Amino acid sequence: MSTPRQGLFGTGVLRSMGVSLRHLLLRKRTIQYPEQAAGIGYRFRGRHIFHQDVCIGCTQCERVCPVIAIKMEEHKDPGTRKVVVDRFALDLGICYYCGLCEEVCPTDPKAVHLGPDFELSTHDRRLLVYEMDQLVGPKPPPSKPKAGAPVTPASRGGEAAPDA
Ligand code: SF4
Ligand code: SF4
């Protein structure tokens, strides 16, 4: 067992200096945020995106949410007998981005899914209750490509591989 004196002047100092020197030569990974955008992984779970035109008003996302962050209001159109979503509000202040709401959503593409936006800080918690007109963003690719369509990483929801 080494004594405190051995630990101070032993190989530990040299090893840590070696780590520092190695990192001096490696490519820098820090970026000048927020001037530069941070790289975000394809499965990143940020602020939700909701598509009213895709949603069928089944309320599964509202019922599965473990912290009751989703509040929906809907009515049945007497003409078409379809459920119309009047309100889809999400309290991003209590949501912990588990992704269960996206997972249970039965539509394809998903009517609710987690997007890349994470810049939500505010001084007022009440501003973290987002209504559906704030939960906007691009639609995800459908999980099942159309018949005859070429299957690529992008069509499966992944990123295209860089050219070899
Ligand atoms: S990500 Fe999880 S906690 Fe957030 S709204 Fe969806 S189900 Fe609720
Ligand atoms: S689970 Fe999907 S389809 Fe059902 S209410 Fe929620 S967003 Fe709409």
XYZ file of C-alpha atoms in Angstrom, residues 16-75:
60
model
C -1.693 13.106 -15.262
C 0.827 15.270 -17.143
C 0.787 12.669 -19.900
C -3.006 12.934 -20.121
C -2.761 16.746 -20.328
C -0.110 16.582 -23.064
C -2.140 14.040 -25.038
C -5.204 16.304 -24.937
C -3.105 19.229 -26.152
C -2.565 17.330 -29.400
C -6.123 15.996 -29.817
C -8.798 17.791 -31.856
C -10.648 20.332 -29.697
C -14.222 19.369 -28.797
C -15.369 22.602 -27.161
C -17.527 24.987 -29.199
C -18.430 28.647 -28.741
C -22.039 28.038 -27.666
C -24.431 29.771 -28.266
C -22.710 31.372 -31.274
C -21.965 27.887 -32.607
C -24.641 25.184 -32.728
C -24.100 22.076 -30.644
C -24.101 18.762 -32.484
C -27.247 16.789 -31.615
C -27.662 13.059 -31.958
C -30.455 11.618 -34.062
C -32.165 10.132 -30.995
C -31.877 13.323 -28.925
C -35.026 13.987 -26.874
C -35.771 17.691 -26.806
C -38.906 19.803 -26.949
C -41.916 17.992 -28.398
C -43.283 18.500 -31.883
C -47.029 18.031 -32.371
C -48.909 17.615 -35.668
C -52.588 18.438 -35.303
C -53.323 17.188 -38.834
C -51.952 13.718 -37.971
C -53.341 13.373 -34.435
C -56.454 11.197 -34.141
C -57.280 12.403 -30.617
C -56.934 9.000 -28.972
C -55.447 10.665 -25.813
C -53.037 7.752 -25.257
C -50.137 10.183 -24.859
C -52.067 12.158 -22.251
C -52.956 9.016 -20.286
C -49.488 7.429 -20.396
C -47.584 10.501 -19.218
C -46.249 9.640 -15.740
C -46.203 13.277 -14.578
C -49.468 14.407 -16.249
C -47.613 16.978 -18.343
C -50.036 16.745 -21.280
C -53.480 18.328 -21.292
C -55.790 17.668 -24.221
C -59.251 18.900 -25.179
C -61.103 17.421 -28.107
C -64.584 17.042 -29.597
